[in-house]
mmCIF file of C-alpha atoms in Angstrom:
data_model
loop_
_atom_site.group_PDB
_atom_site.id
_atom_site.type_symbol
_atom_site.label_atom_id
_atom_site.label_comp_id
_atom_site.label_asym_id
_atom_site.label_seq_id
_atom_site.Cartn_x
_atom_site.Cartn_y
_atom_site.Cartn_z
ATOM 1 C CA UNK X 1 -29.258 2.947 8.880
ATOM 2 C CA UNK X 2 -25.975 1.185 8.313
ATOM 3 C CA UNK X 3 -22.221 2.679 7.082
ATOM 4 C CA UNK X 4 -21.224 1.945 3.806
ATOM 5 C CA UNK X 5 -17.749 2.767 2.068
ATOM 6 C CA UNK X 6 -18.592 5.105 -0.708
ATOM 7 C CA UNK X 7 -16.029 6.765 -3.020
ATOM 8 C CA UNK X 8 -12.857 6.067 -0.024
ATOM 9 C CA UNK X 9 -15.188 7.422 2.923
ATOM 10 C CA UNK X 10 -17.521 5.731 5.351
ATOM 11 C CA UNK X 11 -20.809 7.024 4.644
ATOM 12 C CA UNK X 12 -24.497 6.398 6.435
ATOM 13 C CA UNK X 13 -26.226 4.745 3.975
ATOM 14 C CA UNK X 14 -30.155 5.669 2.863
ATOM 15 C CA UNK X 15 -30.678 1.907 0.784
ATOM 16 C CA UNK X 16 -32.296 -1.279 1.968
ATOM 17 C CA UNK X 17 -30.949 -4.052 0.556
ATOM 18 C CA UNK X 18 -34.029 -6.395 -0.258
ATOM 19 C CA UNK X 19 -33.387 -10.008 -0.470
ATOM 20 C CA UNK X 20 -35.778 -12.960 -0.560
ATOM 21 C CA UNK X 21 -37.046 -15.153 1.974
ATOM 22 C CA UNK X 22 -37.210 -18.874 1.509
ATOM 23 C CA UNK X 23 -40.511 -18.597 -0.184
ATOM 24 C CA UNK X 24 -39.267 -16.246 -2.464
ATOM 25 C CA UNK X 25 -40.797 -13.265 -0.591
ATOM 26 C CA UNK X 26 -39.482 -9.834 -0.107
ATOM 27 C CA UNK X 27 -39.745 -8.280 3.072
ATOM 28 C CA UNK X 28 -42.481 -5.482 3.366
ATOM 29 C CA UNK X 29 -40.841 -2.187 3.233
ATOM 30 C CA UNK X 30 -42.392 1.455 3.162
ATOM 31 C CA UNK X 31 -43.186 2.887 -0.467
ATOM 32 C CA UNK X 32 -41.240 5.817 0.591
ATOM 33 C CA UNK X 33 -37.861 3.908 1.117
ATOM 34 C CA UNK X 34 -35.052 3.546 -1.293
ATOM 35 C CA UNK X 35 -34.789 0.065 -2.070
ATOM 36 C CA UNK X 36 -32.611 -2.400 -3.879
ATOM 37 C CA UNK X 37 -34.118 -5.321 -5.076
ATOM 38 C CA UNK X 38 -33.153 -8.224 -7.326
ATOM 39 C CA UNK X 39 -33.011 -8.129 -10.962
ATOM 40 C CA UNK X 40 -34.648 -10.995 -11.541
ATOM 41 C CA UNK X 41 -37.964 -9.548 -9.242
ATOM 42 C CA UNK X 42 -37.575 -5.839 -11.070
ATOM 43 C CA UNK X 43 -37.288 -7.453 -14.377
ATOM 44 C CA UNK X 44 -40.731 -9.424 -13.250
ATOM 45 C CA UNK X 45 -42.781 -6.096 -12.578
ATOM 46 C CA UNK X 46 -40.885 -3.098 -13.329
ATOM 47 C CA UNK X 47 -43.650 -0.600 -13.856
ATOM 48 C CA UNK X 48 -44.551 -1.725 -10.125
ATOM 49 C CA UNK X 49 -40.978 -1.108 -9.344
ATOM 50 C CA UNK X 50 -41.343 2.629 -10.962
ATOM 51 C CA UNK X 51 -44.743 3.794 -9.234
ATOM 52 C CA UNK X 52 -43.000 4.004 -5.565
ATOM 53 C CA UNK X 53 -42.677 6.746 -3.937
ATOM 54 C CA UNK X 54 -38.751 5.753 -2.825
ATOM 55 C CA UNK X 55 -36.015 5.249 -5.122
ATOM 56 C CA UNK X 56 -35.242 1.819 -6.643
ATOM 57 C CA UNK X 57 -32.313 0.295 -7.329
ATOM 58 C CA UNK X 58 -31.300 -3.559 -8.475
ATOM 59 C CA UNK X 59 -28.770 -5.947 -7.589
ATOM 60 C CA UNK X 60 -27.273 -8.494 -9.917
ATOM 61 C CA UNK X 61 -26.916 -12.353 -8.798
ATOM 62 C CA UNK X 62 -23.034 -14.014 -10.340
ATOM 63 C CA UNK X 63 -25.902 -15.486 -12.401
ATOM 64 C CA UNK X 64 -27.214 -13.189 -14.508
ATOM 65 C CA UNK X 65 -26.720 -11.385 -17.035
ATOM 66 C CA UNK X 66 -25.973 -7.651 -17.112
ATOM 67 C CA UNK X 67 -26.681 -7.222 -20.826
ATOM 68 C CA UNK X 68 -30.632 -7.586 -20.259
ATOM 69 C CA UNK X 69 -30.147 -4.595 -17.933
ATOM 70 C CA UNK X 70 -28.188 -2.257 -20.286
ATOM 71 C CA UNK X 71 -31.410 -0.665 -21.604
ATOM 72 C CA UNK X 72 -32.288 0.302 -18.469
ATOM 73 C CA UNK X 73 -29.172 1.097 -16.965
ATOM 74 C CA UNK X 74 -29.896 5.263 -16.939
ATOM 75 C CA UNK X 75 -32.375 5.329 -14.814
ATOM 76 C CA UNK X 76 -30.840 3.616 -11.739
ATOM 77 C CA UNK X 77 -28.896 5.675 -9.480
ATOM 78 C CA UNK X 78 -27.694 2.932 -7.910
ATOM 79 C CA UNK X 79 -26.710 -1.011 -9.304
ATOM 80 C CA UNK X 80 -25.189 -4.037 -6.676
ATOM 81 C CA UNK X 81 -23.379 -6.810 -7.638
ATOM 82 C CA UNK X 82 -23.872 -9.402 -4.857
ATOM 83 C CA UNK X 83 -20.799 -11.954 -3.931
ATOM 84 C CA UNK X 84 -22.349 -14.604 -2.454
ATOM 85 C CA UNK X 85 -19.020 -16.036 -1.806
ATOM 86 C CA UNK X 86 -15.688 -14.487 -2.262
ATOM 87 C CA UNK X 87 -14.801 -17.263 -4.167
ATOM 88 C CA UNK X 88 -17.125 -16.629 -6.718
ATOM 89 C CA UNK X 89 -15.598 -13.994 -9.199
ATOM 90 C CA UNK X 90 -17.891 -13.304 -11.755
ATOM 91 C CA UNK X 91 -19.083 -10.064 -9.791
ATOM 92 C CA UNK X 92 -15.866 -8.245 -11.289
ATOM 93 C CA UNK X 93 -16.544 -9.368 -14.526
ATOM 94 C CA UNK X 94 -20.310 -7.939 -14.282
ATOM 95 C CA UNK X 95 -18.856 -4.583 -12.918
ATOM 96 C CA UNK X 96 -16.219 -4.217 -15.101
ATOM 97 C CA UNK X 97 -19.124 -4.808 -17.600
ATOM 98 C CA UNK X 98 -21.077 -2.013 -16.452
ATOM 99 C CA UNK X 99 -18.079 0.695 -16.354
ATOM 100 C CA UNK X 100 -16.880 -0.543 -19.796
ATOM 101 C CA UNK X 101 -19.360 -1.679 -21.979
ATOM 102 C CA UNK X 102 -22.664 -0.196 -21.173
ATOM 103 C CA UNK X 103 -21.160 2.552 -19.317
ATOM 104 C CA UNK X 104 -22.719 3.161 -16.509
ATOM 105 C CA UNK X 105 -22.199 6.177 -14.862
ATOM 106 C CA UNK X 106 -23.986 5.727 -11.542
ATOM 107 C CA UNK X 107 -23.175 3.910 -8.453
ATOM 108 C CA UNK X 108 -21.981 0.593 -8.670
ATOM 109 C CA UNK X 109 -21.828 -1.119 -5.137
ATOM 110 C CA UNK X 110 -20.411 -4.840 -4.187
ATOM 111 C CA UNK X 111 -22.325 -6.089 -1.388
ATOM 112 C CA UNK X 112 -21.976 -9.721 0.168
ATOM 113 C CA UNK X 113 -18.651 -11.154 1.020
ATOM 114 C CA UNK X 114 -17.177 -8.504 0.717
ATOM 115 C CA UNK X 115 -14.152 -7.154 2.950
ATOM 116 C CA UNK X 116 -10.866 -5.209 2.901
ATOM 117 C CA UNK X 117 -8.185 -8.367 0.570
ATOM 118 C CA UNK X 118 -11.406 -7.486 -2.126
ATOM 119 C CA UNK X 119 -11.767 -3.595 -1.895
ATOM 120 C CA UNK X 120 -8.817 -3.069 -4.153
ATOM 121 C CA UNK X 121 -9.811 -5.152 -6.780
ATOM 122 C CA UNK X 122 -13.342 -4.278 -6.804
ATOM 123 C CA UNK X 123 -12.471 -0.411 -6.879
ATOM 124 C CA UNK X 124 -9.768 -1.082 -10.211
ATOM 125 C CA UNK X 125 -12.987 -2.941 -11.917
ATOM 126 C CA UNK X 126 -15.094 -0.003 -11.190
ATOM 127 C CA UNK X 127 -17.128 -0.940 -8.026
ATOM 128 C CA UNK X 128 -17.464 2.978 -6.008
ATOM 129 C CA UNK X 129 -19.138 1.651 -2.905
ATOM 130 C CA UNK X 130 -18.705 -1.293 -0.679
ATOM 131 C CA UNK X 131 -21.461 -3.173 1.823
ATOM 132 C CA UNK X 132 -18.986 -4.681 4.138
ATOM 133 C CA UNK X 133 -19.671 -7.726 5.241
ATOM 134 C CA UNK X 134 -21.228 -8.141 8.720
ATOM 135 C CA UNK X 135 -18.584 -8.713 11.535
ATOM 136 C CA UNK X 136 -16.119 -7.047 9.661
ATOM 137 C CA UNK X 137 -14.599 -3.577 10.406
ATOM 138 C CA UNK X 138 -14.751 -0.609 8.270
ATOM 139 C CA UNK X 139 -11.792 0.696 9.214
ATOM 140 C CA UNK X 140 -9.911 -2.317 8.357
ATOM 141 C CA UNK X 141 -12.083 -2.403 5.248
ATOM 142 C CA UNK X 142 -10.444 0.991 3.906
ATOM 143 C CA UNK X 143 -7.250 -0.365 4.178
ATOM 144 C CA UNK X 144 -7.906 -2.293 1.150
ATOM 145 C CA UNK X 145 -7.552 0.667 -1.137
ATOM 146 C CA UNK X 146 -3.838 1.304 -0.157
ATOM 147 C CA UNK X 147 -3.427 -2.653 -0.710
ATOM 148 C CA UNK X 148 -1.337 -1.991 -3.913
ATOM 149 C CA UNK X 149 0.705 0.882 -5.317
ATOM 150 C CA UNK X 150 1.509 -0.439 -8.902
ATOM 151 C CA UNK X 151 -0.731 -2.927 -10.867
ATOM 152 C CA UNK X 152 0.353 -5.175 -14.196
ATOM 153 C CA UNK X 153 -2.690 -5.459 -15.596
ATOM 154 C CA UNK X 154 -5.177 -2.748 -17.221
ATOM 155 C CA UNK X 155 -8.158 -1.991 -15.184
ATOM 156 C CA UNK X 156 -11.536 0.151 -15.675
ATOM 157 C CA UNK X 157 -9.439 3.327 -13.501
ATOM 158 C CA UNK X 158 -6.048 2.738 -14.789
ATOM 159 C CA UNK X 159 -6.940 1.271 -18.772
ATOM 160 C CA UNK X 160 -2.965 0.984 -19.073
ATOM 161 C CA UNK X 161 -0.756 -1.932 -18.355
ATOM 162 C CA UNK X 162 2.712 -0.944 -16.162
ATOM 163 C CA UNK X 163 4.729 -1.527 -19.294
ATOM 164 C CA UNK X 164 2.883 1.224 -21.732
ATOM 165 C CA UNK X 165 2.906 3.616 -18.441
ATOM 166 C CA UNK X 166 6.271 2.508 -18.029
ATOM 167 C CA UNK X 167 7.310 3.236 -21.458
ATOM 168 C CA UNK X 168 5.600 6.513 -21.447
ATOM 169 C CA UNK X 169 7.334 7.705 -18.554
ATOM 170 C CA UNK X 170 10.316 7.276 -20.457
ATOM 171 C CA UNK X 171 9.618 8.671 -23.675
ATOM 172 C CA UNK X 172 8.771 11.511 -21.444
ATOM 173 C CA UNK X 173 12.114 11.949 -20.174
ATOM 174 C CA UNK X 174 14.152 11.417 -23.313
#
């Protein structure tokens, strides 16, 4: 089993992260294991997906869309956003997605290319656990969350800009 970052600790992780060969092909895995597979495959078969013994979760490509999951967003305990590329920044928008507009509750992980300059930003969008990126440390990786002390901008944890907390902190003092 591999370490994750989960909620600001390094945790052992119980998920395997299935992704498809070049023919398309998961690997084989034991019913009994938790799993996280791709949307697009769950979305295929999901009463096969339901009947294992092991939990299932899916992962999200920067491709699609998380509105055909919202339906069945309750009964994951677990939903990945894969970053091919940390280039590629539609993964935030699909968590932030999620946490805001569906509002889902359960754990949303970032898994890819993923390392400590994106931890910060992924948390404030509402990611709660991180698959570091191989050949990366963890350590290092945790650093990310003490990146930043103040942020402009809104985010899914802190929903108000600097200037309204700004100006509250104020009106509080008058």
């Amino acid at each position: 089993m591999r370490s994750i970052i989960k909620d600001g600790q390094v945790v052992t992780d119980s998920w395997t992260v299935l992704r498809p060969d070049e023919a398309g092909q998961l690997p084989e895995v034991a019913s009994e294991r938790d799993v996280v597979v791709p949307f697009a495959i769950w979305k295929a078969e999901p009463a096969m997906w339901q009947n294992r013994a092991g939990q299932v979760a899916v992962w999200l490509a920067p491709d699609d869309e998380p509105a055909e999951l919202a339906t069945h967003l309750a009964s994951f305990p677990l939903v990945a956003v894969d970053f091919p590329a940390f280039t590629d920044g539609r993964g935030y928008s699909i968590g932030r997605l999620l946490r805001e507009r569906y509002r889902y509750q359960g754990e949303l992980r970032a898994l890819g290319d993923v390392w400590q300059d994106l931890v910060h930003y992924l948390w404030q969008v509402g990611f709660n656990s991180f698959e570091i990126k191989e050949g990366k440390n963890l350590e290092d990786a945790l650093k990310g969350f003490g990146t930043f002390s103040e942020r402009y901008h809104s985010t899914w944890r802190e929903p108000e800009p600097l200037f309204r907390r700004r100006n509250s902190r104020h009106e509080n003092v008058a």
